[in-house]
Amino acid sequence: MLRDTKLAETTTLPGLLRHWAQTQPDRLAFREKDLGVWQRFTYRDYYEHAKDFAYGLLALGVEPGDFLAVASENTPEWMFSDLAIQALGGACIGIYPTNPWPELRYILEHSRSRIVVCGDQEQTDKVFDAIKYEGELPHLEKIICVDMKGLKHYPRDMLMSFEEVSELGRSKRAEYGDRFERSIDALTPDDPAIIVYTSGTTGKPKGAMLSHHGLIWGALRLSERHKVDETNWEVLCYLPLCHVAERLCSTVMQLVNGSTVNFAESIDAVGQNLREIAPSGFLGVPRIWEKLQYAVIVRLKDATPLQQKVVARALELGRPIARRRLENGGRFASLRDRLVYALLWLICFRPLQKSMGLDRARTMLCGGASISSDVLEYFWAIGLRVYQVYGMTELSGISHSQYPGHTALGDSGPPLETYDQKIAEDGEILVRSPAVFPGYLRNEEATAAAVVDGWMHTGDVGVIGPDGSIRITDRKKDLIITSGGKNITPSLIENRMKDSIYIREAVLIGERRNYLTALIQVDYETVGKWAQEKGLAYTTFKSLSGLPEVRALIEGEIEKVNREFSRVENVRRFDLLTKELDHDDGEVTATMKVRRAVVESKFKDQIDAMYAA
């Protein structure tokens, strides 16, 4: 971590980049895999590439206060664009590469971005589709594409390659002199650095403006909590960089600590890239942790019977130890537990960790949604201490985190240092911190509703434990009130159903109804493998969901969950979705959060059938 924390708290992200480029220019900043070989970028490379691109933007007429959007998979060019526009006094806006063109258009139009950087032909096509079908975007002046493959015959009046802009910048170095450095010096910590558009689960996405100060503050406090520095925070960057958690834990933590970021080839290659890199730090959303666990289960099926028995027995012994550790703040509950675990680690758990690529990991975090207690317990059992975190875009990322001494299942840990918290009368969690965002872009009304007297109204309902740890129970707007007046917390029941490896998504229905029902999306991968093992034939997601045996399988899983809740909280009926909920169809957001109103509208016939007499 930057030893002069006062400097870090009073500088900007481009200021931190310049610091590392000047003090340790040969330190490794990025790795990106190209044609099977990991290519290296030092902090000098990072700084010089950002400078060239910034000068290219200057030559195109970009001015302080302008916005640049990026629609791309994670690459070094993403970050060169990000730091270049920030250094010029502007802000960067990330657009999920999975966003359909209408959502991309809304963000470009609302933000009034002058430049959009696209990763490839697919993203470039979305911009041209947005213009073709809805008319011009009056503020958009240039489309800059990183990978020009397939774009040879595209009109070039608006389109340039990333390399062309960088080359233009290099040609302007003599003319512009030290303008890049002077521009960085003119920045203030309170200037907006990035704008993150919220998921838009209940309406149009809002552009949350995040300042240099807020992002750096959050990264410093998280680094302090987990004793992170340049030696123990090499990470794999795989979540979209427009996601605030990835931005904080990869690129901002990188600049605060002078550490290394490795760009994953794709979300499907995360497992392989983890094994190649063996990072020392790792942020995973629940789905990633579930996939890592499931990958081990699948590989074990090809192991010898003896190996399978050894692993099964090791987990049988390790899980109770893990449970006691979690209840004991992460510490072994007894000398016997410590000795038994040491033996299990030598025999079984060490190779399991290595097979995941997490044998060198020292700081592992899980955030973004609730994770199954069973999954979390599994990783603790094999010796991987995964700490749950909580945060939101408007808090510049992570605001709460578990750490040794605070590891209770279901909690997200106490607030980071300098963060205050309290519970409002209606149960909503309020947070106050220097990292609270300055407001939504061009939306004063929403800003005033979100931040009152310095307190961020998170929209989450929860409780605070004796040690200050926070436990989220639901979203404030998602509470279900049945026709009998019973308040139901849907996320508790939905998350328990999703603890099943066979259930990918569960949407609880019951607002003003006599009883609860659920729409269930099966997990195509795990249920598909189950069906193959049973000799059941299927060809598509629809045909798999339509199998009577699959319905019986899910019914059994729901019955297990029902036994954990009161009668009024039981799911009386359910139906299986015949398609996967899809971002392109507007049913989920880019971060895979369910848009309940859309789902209830689209599947109204199925819902009505569950309530038919």
Coordinates of C-alpha atoms in Angstrom, one line a residue:
M1 CA 0.0 0.0 0.0
L2 CA 1.2 3.5 -0.7
R3 CA 3.0 4.3 2.5
D4 CA 2.1 8.0 2.4
T5 CA -1.7 7.5 3.0
K6 CA -2.1 11.2 3.4
L7 CA -0.9 11.6 -0.2
A8 CA -3.2 8.9 -1.3
E9 CA -6.2 10.5 0.4
T10 CA -5.5 13.9 -1.3
T11 CA -4.5 12.8 -4.8
T12 CA -6.4 11.4 -7.8
L13 CA -6.3 8.1 -9.7
P14 CA -4.1 9.6 -12.5
G15 CA -2.0 11.1 -9.7
L16 CA -1.4 7.6 -8.3
L17 CA -0.6 6.2 -11.7
R18 CA 2.0 8.9 -12.2
H19 CA 3.4 8.2 -8.7
W20 CA 4.1 4.5 -9.6
A21 CA 5.4 5.3 -13.1
Q22 CA 7.9 7.7 -11.6
T23 CA 9.0 5.8 -8.5
Q24 CA 8.8 2.2 -9.7
P25 CA 8.4 2.3 -13.5
D26 CA 9.4 -1.3 -14.1
R27 CA 7.0 -2.8 -11.6
L28 CA 4.4 -5.1 -13.3
A29 CA 1.0 -3.5 -13.7
F30 CA -0.9 -5.7 -16.2
R31 CA -0.9 -9.1 -17.8
E32 CA -3.1 -9.9 -20.8
K33 CA -3.1 -13.2 -22.6
D34 CA -2.5 -13.0 -26.4
L35 CA -2.2 -16.1 -28.6
G36 CA -1.6 -18.2 -25.5
V37 CA 1.1 -16.1 -24.0
W38 CA 0.7 -13.7 -21.1
Q39 CA 1.9 -10.2 -22.2
R40 CA 3.3 -7.8 -19.6
F41 CA 2.8 -4.1 -19.1
T42 CA 4.8 -2.2 -16.6
Y43 CA 3.6 1.0 -14.8
R44 CA 5.7 3.0 -17.2
D45 CA 3.9 1.3 -20.1
Y46 CA 0.5 2.0 -18.4
Y47 CA 1.4 5.7 -17.9
E48 CA 2.8 6.2 -21.4
H49 CA -0.1 4.4 -23.2
A50 CA -2.6 6.5 -21.2
K51 CA -0.7 9.6 -22.1
D52 CA -0.7 8.8 -25.8
F53 CA -4.4 8.1 -25.8
A54 CA -5.1 11.3 -23.8
Y55 CA -3.2 13.4 -26.4
G56 CA -5.1 11.6 -29.1
L57 CA -8.3 12.6 -27.4
L58 CA -7.1 16.2 -27.1
A59 CA -6.4 16.3 -30.8
L60 CA -10.0 15.2 -31.4
G61 CA -11.2 18.1 -29.3
V62 CA -11.9 16.5 -25.9
E63 CA -12.1 19.1 -23.1
P64 CA -12.3 19.0 -19.3
G65 CA -15.7 17.9 -18.1
D66 CA -16.3 15.6 -21.2
F67 CA -17.4 12.0 -20.8
L68 CA -16.0 9.0 -22.5
A69 CA -17.9 5.6 -22.5
V70 CA -16.3 2.2 -22.8
A71 CA -18.2 -0.8 -24.1
S72 CA -15.7 -3.7 -24.0
E73 CA -14.5 -6.8 -22.3
N74 CA -11.8 -6.2 -19.8
T75 CA -8.5 -5.3 -21.5
P76 CA -5.5 -2.9 -20.8
E77 CA -7.1 -0.5 -23.4
W78 CA -10.1 -0.2 -21.1
M79 CA -7.8 1.2 -18.4
F80 CA -5.8 3.3 -20.8
S81 CA -9.1 5.0 -21.9
D82 CA -10.2 5.3 -18.3
L83 CA -7.1 7.0 -16.9
A84 CA -6.7 9.1 -20.1
I85 CA -10.1 10.8 -19.9
Q86 CA -9.7 11.2 -16.1
A87 CA -6.3 12.9 -16.6
L88 CA -8.0 15.3 -19.0
G89 CA -10.5 16.3 -16.3
G90 CA -13.3 14.2 -17.6
A91 CA -15.0 11.0 -16.4
C92 CA -15.3 7.4 -17.7
I93 CA -18.6 5.5 -18.1
G94 CA -18.5 1.7 -18.3
I95 CA -21.2 0.0 -20.4
Y96 CA -21.7 -3.8 -19.9
P97 CA -20.7 -5.7 -23.0
T98 CA -23.8 -7.7 -22.6
N99 CA -26.1 -4.7 -22.8
P100 CA -28.4 -4.7 -25.8
W101 CA -28.2 -1.6 -28.0
P102 CA -31.3 0.2 -26.6
E103 CA -29.7 0.2 -23.1
L104 CA -26.3 1.2 -24.6
R105 CA -28.1 4.1 -26.4
Y106 CA -29.8 5.2 -23.2
I107 CA -26.5 5.5 -21.4
L108 CA -24.8 7.3 -24.3
E109 CA -27.7 9.7 -24.6
H110 CA -28.2 10.4 -20.9
S111 CA -24.5 10.9 -20.2
R112 CA -24.0 12.9 -23.4
S113 CA -20.7 11.1 -24.0
R114 CA -18.6 12.5 -26.8
I115 CA -16.5 9.4 -27.3
V116 CA -17.3 5.7 -27.0
V117 CA -14.5 3.1 -27.0
C118 CA -15.7 -0.3 -28.3
G119 CA -13.9 -3.5 -27.8
D120 CA -14.7 -5.2 -31.1
Q121 CA -17.2 -5.3 -34.0
E122 CA -20.1 -6.6 -31.9
Q123 CA -19.9 -3.5 -29.6
T124 CA -19.4 -1.2 -32.5
D125 CA -22.4 -2.6 -34.3
K126 CA -24.5 -1.8 -31.2
V127 CA -23.6 1.9 -31.4
F128 CA -24.4 2.0 -35.2
D129 CA -27.7 0.2 -34.5
A130 CA -28.5 2.8 -31.8
I131 CA -28.0 5.5 -34.3
K132 CA -29.7 3.7 -37.2
Y133 CA -32.9 2.8 -35.4
E134 CA -33.4 5.8 -33.1
G135 CA -31.7 8.6 -34.9
E136 CA -28.5 10.5 -34.2
L137 CA -26.8 10.8 -30.8
P138 CA -26.1 14.5 -31.0
H139 CA -23.3 14.5 -28.5
L140 CA -21.4 11.5 -29.8
E141 CA -18.6 12.4 -32.1
K142 CA -16.3 9.4 -32.3
I143 CA -16.4 5.6 -32.1
I144 CA -13.0 4.2 -31.3
C145 CA -12.6 0.5 -31.7
V146 CA -9.8 -1.6 -30.1
D147 CA -10.1 -4.7 -32.4
M148 CA -10.9 -3.6 -35.9
K149 CA -11.4 -7.2 -37.2
G150 CA -14.4 -7.2 -39.5
L151 CA -14.7 -3.4 -39.8
K152 CA -12.7 -2.9 -43.0
H153 CA -15.7 -1.6 -45.0
Y154 CA -17.4 0.4 -42.2
P155 CA -17.8 4.1 -42.8
R156 CA -14.8 5.9 -41.3
D157 CA -16.4 9.4 -40.7
M158 CA -17.1 8.5 -37.1
L159 CA -15.0 5.4 -36.7
M160 CA -11.3 5.2 -35.7
S161 CA -9.1 2.5 -34.4
F162 CA -7.7 2.7 -30.9
E163 CA -4.2 2.5 -32.3
E164 CA -4.9 5.4 -34.7
V165 CA -5.9 7.6 -31.8
S166 CA -2.8 6.6 -29.8
E167 CA -0.6 7.2 -32.8
L168 CA -2.3 10.6 -33.3
G169 CA -1.4 11.3 -29.6
R170 CA 2.2 10.2 -30.1
S171 CA 2.6 12.6 -33.0
K172 CA 1.3 15.5 -30.8
R173 CA 3.8 14.9 -27.9
A174 CA 6.2 17.6 -29.0
E175 CA 3.4 20.1 -29.6
Y176 CA 1.6 19.4 -26.3
G177 CA 4.7 19.2 -24.2
D178 CA 3.9 18.6 -20.5
R179 CA 0.1 19.3 -20.9
F180 CA -0.7 15.8 -19.6
E181 CA 1.2 16.4 -16.4
R182 CA -0.3 19.9 -15.9
S183 CA -3.8 18.5 -16.5
I184 CA -3.2 15.9 -13.8
D185 CA -2.0 18.6 -11.4
A186 CA -5.2 20.6 -12.0
L187 CA -7.4 17.8 -10.9
T188 CA -9.0 17.8 -7.5
P189 CA -10.0 14.7 -5.4
D190 CA -13.6 15.7 -5.5
D191 CA -13.8 15.7 -9.3
P192 CA -15.9 12.8 -10.7
A193 CA -13.6 10.0 -11.9
I194 CA -16.2 7.4 -13.1
I195 CA -19.9 7.3 -13.6
V196 CA -21.5 3.9 -12.9
Y197 CA -25.1 3.4 -14.1
T198 CA -27.2 1.4 -11.6
S199 CA -28.9 -1.8 -12.6
G200 CA -32.3 -0.3 -13.2
T201 CA -34.3 -3.1 -11.5
T202 CA -37.2 -0.8 -10.8
G203 CA -36.8 1.9 -13.5
K204 CA -34.3 3.7 -15.8
P205 CA -30.7 3.3 -14.7
K206 CA -29.2 6.2 -12.8
G207 CA -25.7 7.5 -13.4
A208 CA -23.9 7.5 -10.0
M209 CA -21.0 9.9 -10.1
L210 CA -18.0 8.5 -8.1
S211 CA -15.2 10.9 -7.1
H212 CA -11.4 10.2 -7.0
H213 CA -11.5 10.7 -3.3
G214 CA -14.4 8.3 -2.6
L215 CA -12.9 5.5 -4.7
I216 CA -9.4 5.9 -3.2
W217 CA -10.8 6.2 0.3
G218 CA -12.7 2.9 0.0
A219 CA -9.7 1.1 -1.5
L220 CA -7.4 2.4 1.3
R221 CA -9.8 1.3 4.1
L222 CA -10.4 -2.1 2.5
S223 CA -6.6 -2.6 2.1
E224 CA -6.1 -1.7 5.8
R225 CA -8.8 -4.1 6.9
H226 CA -7.2 -7.0 5.1
K227 CA -3.5 -5.9 5.4
V228 CA -3.2 -5.7 1.7
D229 CA -0.1 -4.4 -0.1
E230 CA 1.8 -4.9 -3.4
T231 CA 3.0 -8.3 -2.2
N232 CA -0.4 -9.9 -1.6
W233 CA -2.9 -8.3 -4.0
E234 CA -2.2 -9.8 -7.4
V235 CA -5.7 -10.4 -8.8
L236 CA -7.6 -11.8 -11.8
C237 CA -9.9 -9.2 -13.4
Y238 CA -12.9 -11.0 -14.9
L239 CA -16.1 -9.2 -13.8
P240 CA -17.0 -6.3 -16.1
L241 CA -15.1 -3.2 -15.2
C242 CA -18.3 -1.2 -15.3
H243 CA -19.2 -3.2 -12.1
V244 CA -18.1 -1.0 -9.1
A245 CA -16.8 -4.0 -7.1
E246 CA -14.5 -5.1 -9.9
R247 CA -13.3 -1.5 -10.5
L248 CA -12.6 -1.1 -6.8
C249 CA -10.9 -4.4 -6.2
S250 CA -8.9 -4.6 -9.4
T251 CA -8.0 -1.2 -10.8
V252 CA -8.4 1.2 -7.8
M253 CA -6.8 -1.2 -5.3
Q254 CA -4.0 -1.7 -7.9
L255 CA -3.2 2.1 -8.0
V256 CA -3.4 2.4 -4.2
N257 CA -1.1 -0.6 -3.6
G258 CA 1.1 -0.7 -6.7
S259 CA -0.1 -4.2 -7.4
T260 CA -0.7 -6.4 -10.5
V261 CA -3.9 -7.0 -12.4
N262 CA -4.3 -10.0 -14.8
F263 CA -7.1 -9.8 -17.3
A264 CA -9.0 -13.0 -17.7
E265 CA -9.6 -14.3 -21.3
S266 CA -13.3 -14.6 -20.6
I267 CA -15.8 -15.4 -17.9
D268 CA -15.7 -19.1 -19.1
A269 CA -11.9 -19.2 -18.8
V270 CA -11.8 -18.0 -15.2
G271 CA -11.0 -21.4 -13.8
Q272 CA -8.2 -22.0 -16.2
N273 CA -6.7 -18.5 -15.8
L274 CA -6.9 -18.9 -12.0
R275 CA -4.7 -22.0 -12.2
E276 CA -2.2 -20.2 -14.5
I277 CA -1.9 -17.1 -12.4
A278 CA -2.5 -18.4 -8.9
P279 CA -3.5 -14.9 -7.6
S280 CA -2.9 -13.8 -4.0
G281 CA -6.2 -11.9 -3.9
F282 CA -9.6 -12.8 -5.4
L283 CA -13.1 -11.3 -5.4
G284 CA -15.8 -13.7 -6.4
V285 CA -19.5 -13.3 -6.8
P286 CA -21.5 -16.2 -5.3
R287 CA -22.0 -17.8 -8.8
I288 CA -18.2 -18.0 -9.3
W289 CA -17.7 -19.7 -5.9
E290 CA -20.5 -22.1 -6.7
K291 CA -18.9 -22.9 -10.1
L292 CA -15.5 -23.5 -8.5
Q293 CA -17.1 -25.9 -6.1
Y294 CA -19.0 -27.7 -8.8
A295 CA -15.9 -28.0 -11.0
V296 CA -14.3 -30.0 -8.2
I297 CA -17.4 -32.2 -7.9
V298 CA -17.3 -32.9 -11.6
R299 CA -13.6 -33.7 -11.7
L300 CA -14.0 -36.1 -8.7
K301 CA -16.4 -38.2 -10.8
D302 CA -13.4 -39.1 -13.0
A303 CA -11.2 -39.9 -10.0
T304 CA -10.5 -43.4 -8.7
P305 CA -12.9 -44.8 -6.1
L306 CA -10.1 -44.5 -3.5
Q307 CA -9.6 -40.8 -4.3
Q308 CA -13.3 -40.2 -4.1
K309 CA -13.6 -41.9 -0.7
V310 CA -10.6 -39.9 0.6
V311 CA -12.1 -36.6 -0.5
A312 CA -15.5 -37.5 0.9
R313 CA -14.1 -38.5 4.2
A314 CA -11.9 -35.4 4.4
L315 CA -14.9 -33.1 3.8
E316 CA -16.9 -35.1 6.3
L317 CA -14.2 -34.3 8.9
G318 CA -13.5 -30.8 7.7
R319 CA -17.0 -29.4 7.5
P320 CA -17.6 -29.5 11.3
I321 CA -14.2 -27.9 11.9
A322 CA -15.0 -25.2 9.4
R323 CA -18.4 -24.6 11.1
R324 CA -16.7 -24.2 14.5
R325 CA -14.0 -21.9 13.0
L326 CA -16.7 -19.6 11.5
E327 CA -18.5 -19.5 14.8
N328 CA -15.2 -18.7 16.5
G329 CA -14.2 -15.7 14.4
G330 CA -12.1 -17.8 12.0
R331 CA -9.9 -19.3 14.7
F332 CA -9.6 -23.1 15.4
A333 CA -11.9 -24.0 18.3
S334 CA -9.4 -26.4 19.7
L335 CA -5.9 -27.9 19.4
R336 CA -7.5 -31.1 18.1
D337 CA -9.3 -29.3 15.3
R338 CA -6.0 -27.6 14.3
L339 CA -4.1 -30.9 14.2
V340 CA -6.9 -32.8 12.3
Y341 CA -7.1 -30.0 9.8
A342 CA -3.3 -30.0 9.3
L343 CA -3.4 -33.7 8.5
L344 CA -6.4 -33.2 6.1
W345 CA -4.6 -30.3 4.4
L346 CA -1.5 -32.5 3.7
I347 CA -3.5 -35.4 2.5
C348 CA -6.3 -33.8 0.5
F349 CA -7.0 -30.0 0.8
R350 CA -3.7 -28.7 -0.5
P351 CA -4.1 -30.4 -3.9
L352 CA -7.7 -29.3 -4.0
Q353 CA -6.7 -25.6 -3.5
K354 CA -4.0 -26.0 -6.1
S355 CA -6.5 -27.4 -8.6
M356 CA -8.6 -24.3 -8.2
G357 CA -5.6 -22.0 -8.6
L358 CA -6.2 -20.5 -5.1
D359 CA -3.4 -22.1 -3.2
R360 CA -1.5 -18.8 -3.0
A361 CA -4.6 -16.7 -2.2
R362 CA -4.5 -14.9 1.1
T363 CA -7.5 -12.5 0.8
M364 CA -10.6 -13.9 -0.7
L365 CA -13.9 -12.0 -0.8
C366 CA -17.4 -12.8 -1.8
G367 CA -19.9 -10.0 -2.6
G368 CA -22.7 -9.0 -5.0
A369 CA -25.4 -11.2 -3.5
S370 CA -26.1 -13.7 -0.8
I371 CA -24.0 -16.8 -0.9
S372 CA -25.2 -20.2 0.3
S373 CA -23.9 -21.1 3.8
D374 CA -23.2 -24.6 2.4
V375 CA -20.9 -23.2 -0.3
L376 CA -19.1 -20.9 2.1
E377 CA -18.6 -23.7 4.6
Y378 CA -17.2 -25.9 1.9
F379 CA -14.4 -23.4 1.1
W380 CA -13.6 -22.9 4.8
A381 CA -13.5 -26.7 5.1
I382 CA -10.8 -27.0 2.5
G383 CA -8.8 -24.1 4.1
L384 CA -9.9 -21.2 1.8
R385 CA -11.1 -18.4 4.1
V386 CA -13.7 -16.6 2.1
Y387 CA -14.9 -13.3 3.7
Q388 CA -18.3 -11.9 2.9
V389 CA -18.5 -8.2 2.0
Y390 CA -21.3 -5.7 1.4
G391 CA -21.4 -2.5 -0.5
M392 CA -23.1 -0.6 -3.3
T393 CA -22.3 1.7 -6.2
E394 CA -23.3 4.8 -4.3
L395 CA -20.8 3.9 -1.5
S396 CA -18.0 3.7 -4.0
G397 CA -17.9 -0.1 -3.7
I398 CA -17.4 -2.1 -0.5
S399 CA -18.4 -0.6 2.8
H400 CA -18.5 -3.7 5.1
S401 CA -16.3 -6.7 5.2
Q402 CA -15.7 -9.8 7.4
Y403 CA -12.2 -10.4 8.7
P404 CA -10.6 -12.5 11.5
G405 CA -12.8 -12.3 14.6
H406 CA -16.0 -11.5 12.6
T407 CA -16.9 -14.4 10.4
A408 CA -20.5 -15.5 11.3
L409 CA -22.4 -17.2 8.5
G410 CA -24.9 -14.9 6.9
D411 CA -23.2 -11.7 8.1
S412 CA -21.3 -9.3 5.9
G413 CA -19.0 -8.0 8.6
P414 CA -18.6 -4.7 10.4
P415 CA -18.2 -1.4 8.5
L416 CA -14.7 -0.4 7.3
E417 CA -12.9 2.2 9.5
T418 CA -14.4 5.7 9.3
Y419 CA -17.8 4.2 8.0
D420 CA -20.8 4.8 10.3
Q421 CA -24.0 2.8 10.2
K422 CA -27.4 2.8 11.7
I423 CA -30.9 1.3 11.2
A424 CA -33.8 3.5 10.3
E425 CA -37.2 3.1 11.9
D426 CA -38.4 1.0 9.0
G427 CA -35.4 -1.3 9.2
E428 CA -33.5 0.3 6.3
I429 CA -29.7 0.3 6.6
L430 CA -28.1 3.8 6.5
V431 CA -24.4 4.4 6.0
R432 CA -22.3 7.5 6.3
S433 CA -18.7 7.8 5.0
P434 CA -16.3 10.0 3.0
A435 CA -16.8 7.5 0.3
V436 CA -20.5 8.3 -0.2
F437 CA -21.1 9.4 -3.8
P438 CA -21.7 13.1 -4.6
G439 CA -24.9 12.4 -6.5
Y440 CA -26.6 11.1 -9.6
L441 CA -25.8 12.7 -13.0
R442 CA -28.5 15.2 -13.9
N443 CA -30.9 13.8 -11.3
E444 CA -31.1 16.1 -8.2
E445 CA -34.4 14.6 -7.0
A446 CA -33.0 11.1 -6.8
T447 CA -29.8 12.3 -5.2
A448 CA -31.8 14.2 -2.5
A449 CA -33.8 11.0 -1.8
A450 CA -30.7 8.8 -1.6
V451 CA -28.5 10.9 0.7
V452 CA -30.2 12.7 3.7
D453 CA -28.0 14.6 6.1
G454 CA -24.9 12.7 4.9
W455 CA -26.5 9.3 5.4
M456 CA -26.8 7.0 2.3
H457 CA -30.2 5.2 2.3
T458 CA -29.1 1.9 1.0
G459 CA -32.6 0.4 0.2
D460 CA -31.6 -2.7 2.0
V461 CA -33.3 -4.0 5.2
G462 CA -31.2 -5.6 7.8
V463 CA -29.9 -5.9 11.4
I464 CA -26.7 -5.0 13.1
G465 CA -25.1 -7.6 15.4
P466 CA -23.4 -7.0 18.7
D467 CA -20.0 -6.8 17.0
G468 CA -21.2 -4.3 14.4
S469 CA -21.6 -6.9 11.7
I470 CA -24.4 -6.3 9.3
R471 CA -26.9 -8.9 8.1
I472 CA -29.0 -8.1 5.1
T473 CA -32.5 -9.6 5.2
D474 CA -34.1 -8.1 2.0
R475 CA -34.5 -5.2 -0.3
K476 CA -36.9 -2.6 1.1
K477 CA -38.9 -2.5 -2.1
D478 CA -39.1 -6.3 -2.4
L479 CA -41.1 -7.1 0.7
I480 CA -44.2 -9.1 -0.1
I481 CA -47.5 -8.5 1.8
T482 CA -49.9 -11.3 1.4
S483 CA -53.7 -10.9 1.3
G484 CA -53.7 -11.9 5.0
G485 CA -51.4 -9.0 5.8
K486 CA -48.4 -11.1 6.5
N487 CA -45.0 -9.5 5.6
I488 CA -42.8 -11.9 3.8
T489 CA -39.1 -11.5 3.1
P490 CA -38.7 -13.0 -0.4
S491 CA -34.9 -13.0 -0.6
L492 CA -34.6 -15.3 2.5
I493 CA -36.8 -17.9 0.9
E494 CA -35.4 -17.4 -2.7
N495 CA -31.8 -17.7 -1.5
R496 CA -32.5 -20.9 0.4
M497 CA -34.1 -22.4 -2.8
K498 CA -31.0 -21.2 -4.8
D499 CA -28.8 -23.0 -2.3
S500 CA -29.8 -26.1 -4.3
I501 CA -27.3 -26.8 -7.1
Y502 CA -30.3 -27.6 -9.3
I503 CA -32.0 -24.2 -9.0
R504 CA -30.4 -21.3 -10.8
E505 CA -33.1 -18.7 -10.2
A506 CA -36.2 -18.5 -8.0
V507 CA -38.8 -15.7 -8.1
L508 CA -41.2 -15.7 -5.2
I509 CA -44.8 -14.5 -6.0
G510 CA -47.4 -13.6 -3.4
E511 CA -48.1 -9.9 -3.2
R512 CA -51.8 -9.5 -2.2
R513 CA -52.3 -13.3 -2.8
N514 CA -53.6 -16.0 -0.5
Y515 CA -50.4 -18.0 -0.6
L516 CA -46.8 -18.0 -2.0
T517 CA -45.8 -19.5 -5.3
A518 CA -42.5 -19.5 -7.2
L519 CA -41.2 -19.4 -10.7
I520 CA -38.1 -21.6 -10.9
Q521 CA -35.3 -21.6 -13.5
V522 CA -33.4 -24.8 -13.3
D523 CA -29.6 -24.8 -13.6
Y524 CA -29.1 -26.1 -17.1
E525 CA -25.6 -27.4 -16.4
T526 CA -26.2 -29.3 -13.2
V527 CA -29.7 -30.5 -14.0
G528 CA -28.5 -31.5 -17.5
K529 CA -25.7 -33.7 -16.0
W530 CA -28.2 -35.1 -13.5
A531 CA -30.6 -36.0 -16.4
Q532 CA -27.7 -37.6 -18.4
E533 CA -26.8 -39.8 -15.4
K534 CA -30.4 -40.9 -15.1
G535 CA -30.5 -41.7 -18.9
L536 CA -33.1 -39.0 -19.6
A537 CA -33.2 -37.6 -23.1
Y538 CA -33.4 -33.9 -23.8
T539 CA -32.2 -31.4 -26.4
T540 CA -32.9 -27.9 -25.2
F541 CA -33.5 -26.0 -22.0
K542 CA -37.2 -26.1 -22.7
S543 CA -37.3 -29.9 -23.2
L544 CA -35.1 -30.4 -20.0
S545 CA -37.5 -28.3 -17.9
G546 CA -40.4 -30.2 -19.3
L547 CA -39.3 -33.6 -18.1
P548 CA -41.6 -34.9 -15.3
E549 CA -38.5 -36.3 -13.5
V550 CA -37.0 -32.8 -13.4
R551 CA -40.2 -31.4 -11.9
A552 CA -40.1 -34.1 -9.3
L553 CA -36.4 -33.3 -8.5
I554 CA -37.2 -29.6 -8.0
E555 CA -40.3 -30.4 -6.0
G556 CA -38.1 -32.3 -3.6
E557 CA -35.7 -29.4 -3.3
I558 CA -38.5 -27.0 -2.5
E559 CA -40.0 -29.4 0.1
K560 CA -36.6 -29.3 1.9
V561 CA -36.8 -25.5 2.0
N562 CA -40.4 -25.4 3.1
R563 CA -39.5 -27.4 6.2
E564 CA -37.3 -24.5 7.4
F565 CA -40.0 -21.9 7.3
S566 CA -43.4 -21.3 8.8
R567 CA -46.6 -22.5 7.1
V568 CA -47.4 -19.0 5.8
E569 CA -43.9 -18.8 4.3
N570 CA -44.1 -22.1 2.5
V571 CA -44.2 -22.2 -1.3
R572 CA -47.5 -24.0 -2.0
R573 CA -47.1 -24.2 -5.8
F574 CA -44.3 -23.7 -8.3
D575 CA -43.8 -23.8 -12.1
L576 CA -40.6 -24.3 -14.1
L577 CA -39.6 -21.6 -16.6
T578 CA -39.1 -23.0 -20.1
K579 CA -36.5 -20.4 -20.9
E580 CA -33.5 -18.9 -19.1
L581 CA -34.1 -15.4 -17.8
D582 CA -32.2 -13.2 -20.2
H583 CA -30.7 -9.7 -20.1
D584 CA -31.5 -9.1 -23.8
D585 CA -35.2 -9.8 -23.1
G586 CA -35.1 -7.3 -20.2
E587 CA -35.8 -10.0 -17.5
V588 CA -32.6 -9.5 -15.6
T589 CA -30.1 -6.7 -15.4
A590 CA -26.5 -6.9 -16.6
T591 CA -25.5 -8.0 -13.1
M592 CA -28.2 -10.7 -13.3
K593 CA -30.5 -9.1 -10.8
V594 CA -34.2 -10.1 -11.5
R595 CA -36.5 -7.4 -12.7
R596 CA -39.5 -8.6 -10.8
A597 CA -42.1 -6.4 -12.5
V598 CA -40.9 -7.6 -16.0
V599 CA -40.9 -11.2 -15.0
E600 CA -44.3 -11.0 -13.4
S601 CA -45.7 -9.4 -16.5
K602 CA -44.0 -11.7 -19.0
F603 CA -45.0 -14.9 -17.2
K604 CA -48.4 -13.7 -16.1
D605 CA -50.2 -16.7 -17.6
Q606 CA -48.0 -19.2 -15.6
I607 CA -48.5 -17.2 -12.4
D608 CA -52.3 -17.0 -12.9
A609 CA -52.4 -20.8 -13.5
M610 CA -50.7 -21.4 -10.1
Y611 CA -53.5 -19.5 -8.4
A612 CA -56.3 -21.0 -10.5
A613 CA -58.9 -22.8 -8.4

